[in-house]
mmCIF file of C-alpha atoms in Angstrom:
data_model
loop_
_atom_site.group_PDB
_atom_site.id
_atom_site.type_symbol
_atom_site.label_atom_id
_atom_site.label_comp_id
_atom_site.label_asym_id
_atom_site.label_seq_id
_atom_site.Cartn_x
_atom_site.Cartn_y
_atom_site.Cartn_z
ATOM 1 C CA UNK A 1 -33.993 -23.304 59.091
ATOM 2 C CA UNK A 2 -33.699 -21.899 62.519
ATOM 3 C CA UNK A 3 -33.555 -17.970 62.190
ATOM 4 C CA UNK A 4 -31.428 -16.104 64.643
ATOM 5 C CA UNK A 5 -30.667 -12.297 64.888
ATOM 6 C CA UNK A 6 -27.880 -11.510 62.550
ATOM 7 C CA UNK A 7 -24.690 -9.957 64.092
ATOM 8 C CA UNK A 8 -24.046 -6.379 63.860
ATOM 9 C CA UNK A 9 -20.831 -6.718 61.829
ATOM 10 C CA UNK A 10 -19.796 -9.149 59.015
ATOM 11 C CA UNK A 11 -16.004 -9.714 58.133
ATOM 12 C CA UNK A 12 -15.399 -5.926 59.704
ATOM 13 C CA UNK A 13 -18.362 -4.383 58.226
ATOM 14 C CA UNK A 14 -21.748 -3.213 59.517
ATOM 15 C CA UNK A 15 -24.912 -4.529 58.111
ATOM 16 C CA UNK A 16 -25.509 -1.073 56.394
ATOM 17 C CA UNK A 17 -22.096 -1.127 54.848
ATOM 18 C CA UNK A 18 -22.276 -4.791 53.879
ATOM 19 C CA UNK A 19 -25.687 -4.218 52.193
ATOM 20 C CA UNK A 20 -24.035 -1.388 50.023
ATOM 21 C CA UNK A 21 -21.049 -3.536 49.082
ATOM 22 C CA UNK A 22 -23.240 -6.301 48.106
ATOM 23 C CA UNK A 23 -25.565 -4.053 46.038
ATOM 24 C CA UNK A 24 -22.737 -2.930 44.176
ATOM 25 C CA UNK A 25 -22.024 -6.507 42.934
ATOM 26 C CA UNK A 26 -25.425 -7.903 42.445
ATOM 27 C CA UNK A 27 -27.260 -4.988 40.665
ATOM 28 C CA UNK A 28 -29.372 -7.421 38.628
ATOM 29 C CA UNK A 29 -31.303 -8.424 41.753
ATOM 30 C CA UNK A 30 -32.775 -4.800 42.354
ATOM 31 C CA UNK A 31 -32.412 -3.079 45.693
ATOM 32 C CA UNK A 32 -31.593 -6.214 47.855
ATOM 33 C CA UNK A 33 -31.219 -5.469 51.750
ATOM 34 C CA UNK A 34 -30.828 -7.879 54.714
ATOM 35 C CA UNK A 35 -33.743 -8.881 56.774
ATOM 36 C CA UNK A 36 -31.461 -8.533 60.035
ATOM 37 C CA UNK A 37 -31.792 -12.379 60.564
ATOM 38 C CA UNK A 38 -29.429 -15.124 59.930
ATOM 39 C CA UNK A 39 -30.461 -18.873 59.284
ATOM 40 C CA UNK A 40 -27.599 -20.201 61.480
ATOM 41 C CA UNK A 41 -25.194 -23.133 60.588
ATOM 42 C CA UNK A 42 -21.532 -23.721 61.736
ATOM 43 C CA UNK A 43 -19.497 -23.391 58.739
ATOM 44 C CA UNK A 44 -20.902 -20.124 56.965
ATOM 45 C CA UNK A 45 -22.872 -17.008 57.768
ATOM 46 C CA UNK A 46 -26.013 -17.087 56.144
ATOM 47 C CA UNK A 47 -27.780 -13.975 56.064
ATOM 48 C CA UNK A 48 -31.432 -13.700 54.690
ATOM 49 C CA UNK A 49 -31.955 -11.052 52.275
ATOM 50 C CA UNK A 50 -34.988 -9.747 50.301
ATOM 51 C CA UNK A 51 -35.658 -7.648 47.170
ATOM 52 C CA UNK A 52 -38.443 -7.016 44.682
ATOM 53 C CA UNK A 53 -37.340 -10.489 43.167
ATOM 54 C CA UNK A 54 -37.969 -12.441 46.033
ATOM 55 C CA UNK A 55 -36.297 -13.539 49.225
ATOM 56 C CA UNK A 56 -32.736 -14.919 49.132
ATOM 57 C CA UNK A 57 -29.646 -16.380 51.194
ATOM 58 C CA UNK A 58 -26.319 -14.694 51.017
ATOM 59 C CA UNK A 59 -23.391 -16.881 52.312
ATOM 60 C CA UNK A 60 -20.064 -15.559 53.659
ATOM 61 C CA UNK A 61 -17.035 -17.742 54.754
ATOM 62 C CA UNK A 62 -16.446 -18.366 58.352
ATOM 63 C CA UNK A 63 -12.743 -17.421 58.655
ATOM 64 C CA UNK A 64 -11.058 -13.936 58.898
ATOM 65 C CA UNK A 65 -8.299 -14.605 55.952
ATOM 66 C CA UNK A 66 -7.873 -13.523 52.263
ATOM 67 C CA UNK A 67 -9.114 -16.410 50.272
ATOM 68 C CA UNK A 68 -6.928 -16.996 47.182
ATOM 69 C CA UNK A 69 -9.527 -19.251 45.569
ATOM 70 C CA UNK A 70 -13.264 -18.618 45.746
ATOM 71 C CA UNK A 71 -14.626 -20.908 48.322
ATOM 72 C CA UNK A 72 -17.838 -21.174 46.778
ATOM 73 C CA UNK A 73 -16.788 -22.162 43.252
ATOM 74 C CA UNK A 74 -17.109 -25.736 43.483
ATOM 75 C CA UNK A 75 -20.386 -25.704 45.385
ATOM 76 C CA UNK A 76 -21.819 -23.073 42.690
ATOM 77 C CA UNK A 77 -21.109 -25.314 39.720
ATOM 78 C CA UNK A 78 -22.583 -28.326 41.475
ATOM 79 C CA UNK A 79 -26.078 -26.463 42.331
ATOM 80 C CA UNK A 80 -26.572 -25.557 39.086
ATOM 81 C CA UNK A 81 -27.046 -29.062 38.057
ATOM 82 C CA UNK A 82 -28.733 -30.368 41.281
ATOM 83 C CA UNK A 83 -31.113 -27.641 41.371
ATOM 84 C CA UNK A 84 -32.434 -29.041 37.814
ATOM 85 C CA UNK A 85 -33.182 -32.378 39.614
ATOM 86 C CA UNK A 86 -35.194 -30.218 42.198
ATOM 87 C CA UNK A 87 -33.214 -31.202 45.099
ATOM 88 C CA UNK A 88 -31.329 -28.038 45.776
ATOM 89 C CA UNK A 89 -32.024 -24.393 46.008
ATOM 90 C CA UNK A 90 -31.150 -22.493 42.738
ATOM 91 C CA UNK A 91 -27.679 -20.612 42.757
ATOM 92 C CA UNK A 92 -28.234 -17.081 41.855
ATOM 93 C CA UNK A 93 -24.621 -15.438 41.804
ATOM 94 C CA UNK A 94 -21.210 -15.878 43.529
ATOM 95 C CA UNK A 95 -18.538 -12.986 43.607
ATOM 96 C CA UNK A 96 -16.503 -10.874 45.789
ATOM 97 C CA UNK A 97 -17.144 -7.653 47.635
ATOM 98 C CA UNK A 98 -14.871 -4.711 46.919
ATOM 99 C CA UNK A 99 -12.983 -4.564 50.300
ATOM 100 C CA UNK A 100 -9.845 -5.222 51.646
ATOM 101 C CA UNK A 101 -10.043 -8.826 51.791
ATOM 102 C CA UNK A 102 -11.942 -9.115 48.594
ATOM 103 C CA UNK A 103 -14.512 -11.111 50.589
ATOM 104 C CA UNK A 104 -16.196 -14.030 48.846
ATOM 105 C CA UNK A 105 -20.015 -14.251 48.910
ATOM 106 C CA UNK A 106 -22.792 -16.898 47.489
ATOM 107 C CA UNK A 107 -26.342 -16.248 46.788
ATOM 108 C CA UNK A 108 -28.912 -18.715 46.510
ATOM 109 C CA UNK A 109 -32.712 -18.490 46.341
ATOM 110 C CA UNK A 110 -34.331 -19.203 49.556
ATOM 111 C CA UNK A 111 -36.251 -22.475 50.396
ATOM 112 C CA UNK A 112 -38.715 -21.836 52.984
ATOM 113 C CA UNK A 113 -39.518 -25.190 54.736
ATOM 114 C CA UNK A 114 -39.680 -27.357 57.604
ATOM 115 C CA UNK A 115 -36.207 -28.252 59.003
ATOM 116 C CA UNK A 116 -36.039 -30.876 61.916
ATOM 117 C CA UNK A 117 -34.262 -30.068 64.927
ATOM 118 C CA UNK A 118 -33.162 -33.491 65.548
ATOM 119 C CA UNK A 119 -33.376 -36.942 64.123
ATOM 120 C CA UNK A 120 -36.068 -38.205 66.551
ATOM 121 C CA UNK A 121 -38.122 -35.907 64.371
ATOM 122 C CA UNK A 122 -37.262 -37.940 61.063
ATOM 123 C CA UNK A 123 -40.332 -39.966 60.945
ATOM 124 C CA UNK A 124 -41.133 -42.391 58.484
ATOM 125 C CA UNK A 125 -42.847 -40.270 55.823
ATOM 126 C CA UNK A 126 -39.807 -38.002 56.201
ATOM 127 C CA UNK A 127 -37.238 -40.416 55.911
ATOM 128 C CA UNK A 128 -38.902 -41.574 52.716
ATOM 129 C CA UNK A 129 -38.748 -38.068 51.346
ATOM 130 C CA UNK A 130 -35.169 -37.841 52.118
ATOM 131 C CA UNK A 131 -34.411 -41.375 50.588
ATOM 132 C CA UNK A 132 -35.661 -40.177 47.332
ATOM 133 C CA UNK A 133 -33.660 -37.264 47.314
ATOM 134 C CA UNK A 134 -30.513 -39.110 48.096
ATOM 135 C CA UNK A 135 -31.227 -41.424 45.276
ATOM 136 C CA UNK A 136 -31.579 -38.496 42.852
ATOM 137 C CA UNK A 137 -28.144 -37.452 44.147
ATOM 138 C CA UNK A 138 -26.828 -40.938 43.910
ATOM 139 C CA UNK A 139 -27.643 -41.060 40.331
ATOM 140 C CA UNK A 140 -26.818 -37.686 39.226
ATOM 141 C CA UNK A 141 -23.629 -36.763 37.320
ATOM 142 C CA UNK A 142 -22.634 -33.356 37.964
ATOM 143 C CA UNK A 143 -19.562 -32.146 36.117
ATOM 144 C CA UNK A 144 -16.101 -31.757 37.976
ATOM 145 C CA UNK A 145 -16.962 -33.544 41.097
ATOM 146 C CA UNK A 146 -13.978 -34.311 43.235
ATOM 147 C CA UNK A 147 -13.703 -38.158 42.985
ATOM 148 C CA UNK A 148 -12.525 -40.550 45.851
ATOM 149 C CA UNK A 149 -12.014 -43.880 44.145
ATOM 150 C CA UNK A 150 -11.812 -45.606 47.553
ATOM 151 C CA UNK A 151 -12.321 -44.829 51.335
ATOM 152 C CA UNK A 152 -8.732 -44.939 51.670
ATOM 153 C CA UNK A 153 -8.449 -42.186 49.506
ATOM 154 C CA UNK A 154 -11.303 -39.973 51.244
ATOM 155 C CA UNK A 155 -9.515 -40.532 54.690
ATOM 156 C CA UNK A 156 -6.082 -39.759 53.268
ATOM 157 C CA UNK A 157 -7.811 -36.357 52.162
ATOM 158 C CA UNK A 158 -9.165 -35.481 55.432
ATOM 159 C CA UNK A 159 -6.314 -36.301 57.538
ATOM 160 C CA UNK A 160 -4.093 -34.496 54.917
ATOM 161 C CA UNK A 161 -6.367 -31.380 55.461
ATOM 162 C CA UNK A 162 -6.407 -31.405 59.233
ATOM 163 C CA UNK A 163 -2.659 -31.934 58.901
ATOM 164 C CA UNK A 164 -2.174 -28.732 57.085
ATOM 165 C CA UNK A 165 -4.266 -26.789 59.497
ATOM 166 C CA UNK A 166 -2.283 -28.281 62.396
ATOM 167 C CA UNK A 167 0.961 -26.920 60.739
ATOM 168 C CA UNK A 168 -0.514 -23.362 60.867
ATOM 169 C CA UNK A 169 -0.940 -23.322 64.582
ATOM 170 C CA UNK A 170 2.371 -22.068 66.483
ATOM 171 C CA UNK A 171 1.397 -23.695 69.806
ATOM 172 C CA UNK A 172 -1.454 -25.718 70.608
ATOM 173 C CA UNK A 173 -3.115 -25.650 73.924
ATOM 174 C CA UNK A 174 -2.735 -28.906 75.886
ATOM 175 C CA UNK A 175 -6.394 -29.999 75.693
ATOM 176 C CA UNK A 176 -6.039 -29.545 71.715
ATOM 177 C CA UNK A 177 -2.725 -31.339 71.705
ATOM 178 C CA UNK A 178 -4.266 -34.225 73.532
ATOM 179 C CA UNK A 179 -7.091 -34.526 70.783
ATOM 180 C CA UNK A 180 -4.769 -34.143 68.026
ATOM 181 C CA UNK A 181 -2.457 -36.940 69.875
ATOM 182 C CA UNK A 182 -5.631 -39.117 70.447
ATOM 183 C CA UNK A 183 -6.755 -38.642 66.685
ATOM 184 C CA UNK A 184 -3.478 -39.753 65.042
ATOM 185 C CA UNK A 185 -3.071 -42.700 67.497
ATOM 186 C CA UNK A 186 -5.981 -44.540 66.013
ATOM 187 C CA UNK A 187 -4.915 -43.958 62.492
ATOM 188 C CA UNK A 188 -3.435 -47.105 61.532
ATOM 189 C CA UNK A 189 -6.542 -48.809 63.051
ATOM 190 C CA UNK A 190 -8.986 -46.596 61.136
ATOM 191 C CA UNK A 191 -7.241 -47.681 57.856
ATOM 192 C CA UNK A 192 -7.363 -51.209 58.728
ATOM 193 C CA UNK A 193 -11.210 -50.773 58.973
ATOM 194 C CA UNK A 194 -11.691 -49.324 55.877
ATOM 195 C CA UNK A 195 -11.439 -52.706 54.154
ATOM 196 C CA UNK A 196 -14.643 -53.745 55.295
ATOM 197 C CA UNK A 197 -16.493 -50.698 53.068
ATOM 198 C CA UNK A 198 -17.944 -51.671 49.753
ATOM 199 C CA UNK A 199 -17.461 -48.251 48.191
ATOM 200 C CA UNK A 200 -19.732 -47.762 45.033
ATOM 201 C CA UNK A 201 -18.318 -44.480 43.809
ATOM 202 C CA UNK A 202 -21.258 -42.516 43.154
ATOM 203 C CA UNK A 203 -22.382 -38.921 44.195
ATOM 204 C CA UNK A 204 -22.813 -38.252 47.877
ATOM 205 C CA UNK A 205 -23.243 -35.369 50.067
ATOM 206 C CA UNK A 206 -20.727 -35.459 52.461
ATOM 207 C CA UNK A 207 -22.248 -33.127 55.396
ATOM 208 C CA UNK A 208 -25.721 -34.711 55.851
ATOM 209 C CA UNK A 209 -27.219 -33.392 58.976
ATOM 210 C CA UNK A 210 -30.589 -31.866 60.152
ATOM 211 C CA UNK A 211 -29.839 -28.439 59.274
ATOM 212 C CA UNK A 212 -28.842 -29.079 55.422
ATOM 213 C CA UNK A 213 -32.368 -30.701 54.913
ATOM 214 C CA UNK A 214 -35.566 -28.720 54.235
ATOM 215 C CA UNK A 215 -38.895 -30.409 53.673
ATOM 216 C CA UNK A 216 -40.931 -28.662 51.481
ATOM 217 C CA UNK A 217 -43.890 -29.651 49.013
ATOM 218 C CA UNK A 218 -43.649 -33.109 49.916
ATOM 219 C CA UNK A 219 -40.088 -33.321 48.993
ATOM 220 C CA UNK A 220 -36.696 -33.038 50.659
ATOM 221 C CA UNK A 221 -34.138 -30.515 49.532
ATOM 222 C CA UNK A 222 -30.551 -30.601 50.340
ATOM 223 C CA UNK A 223 -28.269 -27.609 51.386
ATOM 224 C CA UNK A 224 -24.344 -26.897 51.721
ATOM 225 C CA UNK A 225 -22.778 -28.873 48.887
ATOM 226 C CA UNK A 226 -18.997 -28.054 49.993
ATOM 227 C CA UNK A 227 -18.498 -31.841 50.598
ATOM 228 C CA UNK A 228 -20.150 -33.210 47.721
ATOM 229 C CA UNK A 229 -18.169 -35.899 45.995
ATOM 230 C CA UNK A 230 -17.870 -39.141 44.472
ATOM 231 C CA UNK A 231 -18.144 -41.482 47.557
ATOM 232 C CA UNK A 232 -20.725 -43.985 48.704
ATOM 233 C CA UNK A 233 -24.339 -43.609 49.978
ATOM 234 C CA UNK A 234 -23.563 -45.388 53.151
ATOM 235 C CA UNK A 235 -21.222 -42.541 54.295
ATOM 236 C CA UNK A 236 -24.190 -39.992 54.003
ATOM 237 C CA UNK A 237 -26.444 -41.998 56.102
ATOM 238 C CA UNK A 238 -23.985 -42.950 58.799
ATOM 239 C CA UNK A 239 -22.606 -39.600 59.071
ATOM 240 C CA UNK A 240 -26.234 -38.179 59.394
ATOM 241 C CA UNK A 241 -26.680 -40.341 62.207
ATOM 242 C CA UNK A 242 -23.234 -39.988 64.023
ATOM 243 C CA UNK A 243 -22.762 -36.269 63.512
ATOM 244 C CA UNK A 244 -25.475 -35.488 66.352
ATOM 245 C CA UNK A 245 -23.821 -34.864 69.553
ATOM 246 C CA UNK A 246 -26.329 -37.224 71.218
ATOM 247 C CA UNK A 247 -26.076 -40.318 69.007
ATOM 248 C CA UNK A 248 -23.400 -43.137 68.942
ATOM 249 C CA UNK A 249 -23.044 -46.362 66.907
ATOM 250 C CA UNK A 250 -25.378 -48.103 69.193
ATOM 251 C CA UNK A 251 -28.319 -45.826 68.256
ATOM 252 C CA UNK A 252 -27.886 -46.766 64.602
ATOM 253 C CA UNK A 253 -30.614 -49.682 64.543
ATOM 254 C CA UNK A 254 -33.165 -47.198 66.233
ATOM 255 C CA UNK A 255 -33.241 -44.903 63.351
ATOM 256 C CA UNK A 256 -35.085 -45.288 60.193
ATOM 257 C CA UNK A 257 -34.246 -47.567 57.472
ATOM 258 C CA UNK A 258 -33.008 -46.422 53.900
ATOM 259 C CA UNK A 259 -33.886 -48.281 50.837
ATOM 260 C CA UNK A 260 -30.619 -50.017 49.138
ATOM 261 C CA UNK A 261 -28.455 -49.361 52.269
ATOM 262 C CA UNK A 262 -28.358 -52.111 55.031
ATOM 263 C CA UNK A 263 -27.241 -51.690 58.615
ATOM 264 C CA UNK A 264 -24.094 -53.837 57.925
ATOM 265 C CA UNK A 265 -22.972 -51.276 55.198
ATOM 266 C CA UNK A 266 -23.843 -48.367 57.857
ATOM 267 C CA UNK A 267 -21.564 -49.893 60.440
ATOM 268 C CA UNK A 268 -19.017 -50.498 57.993
ATOM 269 C CA UNK A 269 -18.297 -46.877 57.359
ATOM 270 C CA UNK A 270 -18.481 -45.929 61.123
ATOM 271 C CA UNK A 271 -14.784 -45.709 61.753
ATOM 272 C CA UNK A 272 -14.298 -43.541 58.713
ATOM 273 C CA UNK A 273 -16.936 -41.094 59.624
ATOM 274 C CA UNK A 274 -16.159 -40.700 63.287
ATOM 275 C CA UNK A 275 -12.412 -40.123 62.085
ATOM 276 C CA UNK A 276 -13.575 -37.373 59.857
ATOM 277 C CA UNK A 277 -16.038 -35.798 62.356
ATOM 278 C CA UNK A 278 -13.159 -35.411 64.808
ATOM 279 C CA UNK A 279 -10.748 -34.101 62.247
ATOM 280 C CA UNK A 280 -13.151 -31.503 60.943
ATOM 281 C CA UNK A 281 -13.530 -30.284 64.571
ATOM 282 C CA UNK A 282 -9.982 -30.402 65.206
ATOM 283 C CA UNK A 283 -9.566 -28.119 62.406
ATOM 284 C CA UNK A 284 -12.240 -25.972 63.760
ATOM 285 C CA UNK A 285 -10.706 -25.639 67.039
ATOM 286 C CA UNK A 286 -7.223 -24.933 65.375
ATOM 287 C CA UNK A 287 -8.688 -21.929 63.530
ATOM 288 C CA UNK A 288 -10.335 -20.816 66.943
ATOM 289 C CA UNK A 289 -7.035 -20.978 68.826
ATOM 290 C CA UNK A 290 -5.532 -18.996 66.080
ATOM 291 C CA UNK A 291 -8.298 -16.545 66.310
ATOM 292 C CA UNK A 292 -9.209 -16.582 62.752
ATOM 293 C CA UNK A 293 -12.757 -17.738 63.057
ATOM 294 C CA UNK A 294 -15.384 -14.927 62.497
ATOM 295 C CA UNK A 295 -16.755 -13.598 66.086
ATOM 296 C CA UNK A 296 -20.282 -14.546 64.761
ATOM 297 C CA UNK A 297 -19.339 -18.228 64.786
ATOM 298 C CA UNK A 298 -17.474 -18.707 67.774
ATOM 299 C CA UNK A 299 -17.469 -17.707 71.210
ATOM 300 C CA UNK A 300 -15.747 -19.310 74.805
ATOM 301 C CA UNK A 301 -19.247 -21.202 75.047
ATOM 302 C CA UNK A 302 -19.122 -22.276 71.542
ATOM 303 C CA UNK A 303 -15.385 -23.373 71.673
ATOM 304 C CA UNK A 304 -16.010 -25.587 74.535
ATOM 305 C CA UNK A 305 -18.881 -27.333 73.132
ATOM 306 C CA UNK A 306 -16.631 -28.461 70.127
ATOM 307 C CA UNK A 307 -14.233 -29.218 72.383
ATOM 308 C CA UNK A 308 -16.264 -31.784 74.367
ATOM 309 C CA UNK A 309 -18.053 -32.777 71.282
ATOM 310 C CA UNK A 310 -14.508 -33.773 69.785
ATOM 311 C CA UNK A 311 -13.519 -35.697 72.969
ATOM 312 C CA UNK A 312 -16.873 -37.724 73.001
ATOM 313 C CA UNK A 313 -16.570 -38.577 69.141
ATOM 314 C CA UNK A 314 -12.784 -39.677 69.611
ATOM 315 C CA UNK A 315 -13.945 -41.887 72.723
ATOM 316 C CA UNK A 316 -16.663 -43.510 70.509
ATOM 317 C CA UNK A 317 -14.193 -44.147 67.589
ATOM 318 C CA UNK A 318 -11.814 -45.454 70.115
ATOM 319 C CA UNK A 319 -14.328 -47.857 71.624
ATOM 320 C CA UNK A 320 -15.970 -49.163 68.381
ATOM 321 C CA UNK A 321 -12.537 -50.157 67.128
ATOM 322 C CA UNK A 322 -11.827 -52.114 70.297
ATOM 323 C CA UNK A 323 -15.063 -53.865 69.868
ATOM 324 C CA UNK A 324 -14.529 -54.647 66.128
#
């Protein structure tokens, strides 16, 4: 993963204080300490740490709120089973800091390998390795996976999430209000398009993107399983293609082919994928306007970038629906 300089404060704590709080909870790892670098990512702060027992990634959540439920519990359980298949990092420990918000954390074994910066770097060999890993994921059976029996169920969950988040916002900015209006104006059209999807009901990653794939030892490993669920393999491939800011549905035939999944399968899930990308982005913008995103994951420049990204993806969605 791309390393960056770590922020000076995380959830209100200096790195030194954060280190002390963490050590109090994970003494079995020895004298764990932060290296002063972060591994990037939009949804979590991923701090690199070391001890005499190795290198670790310590994940902290993005929002400055009190988490009643542990946000990493679901992923922690899944990772134990997927690590046994050698397709995911080993989960070491999850817990909470002894601070005012009882800040949640998750510690993973650090996987050092190659992360591609764009799908242009996904050559035939890397695509083959990723395909093998995805087949293992699709054939796995982690206990307690969230199940979506139909694409309609999946869309309903994502739209329900964004509606719940919007309800927390007193007043949206005009720009955000327009994006919200644009998304819900095409909701019925997206629902109609779902009838074309053949939903196989097998495990999928749910957030497959360049930063969540590590190539190591002639294998492809996957990271960040918050969105892992029972769904369909074509969703992951389509999502990987379309989450990139520069990619549109017209780019799909130019990218590597994956076994078992035809381009027709991928095109069928385009409306669902684009709608989910827009919904997620709107949720992030809402939290930003409520000033609940931790400073190390947002800035005026980042906010503007997410706003523009959302506009572009909603425009792609409208154009695709109009041409279908």
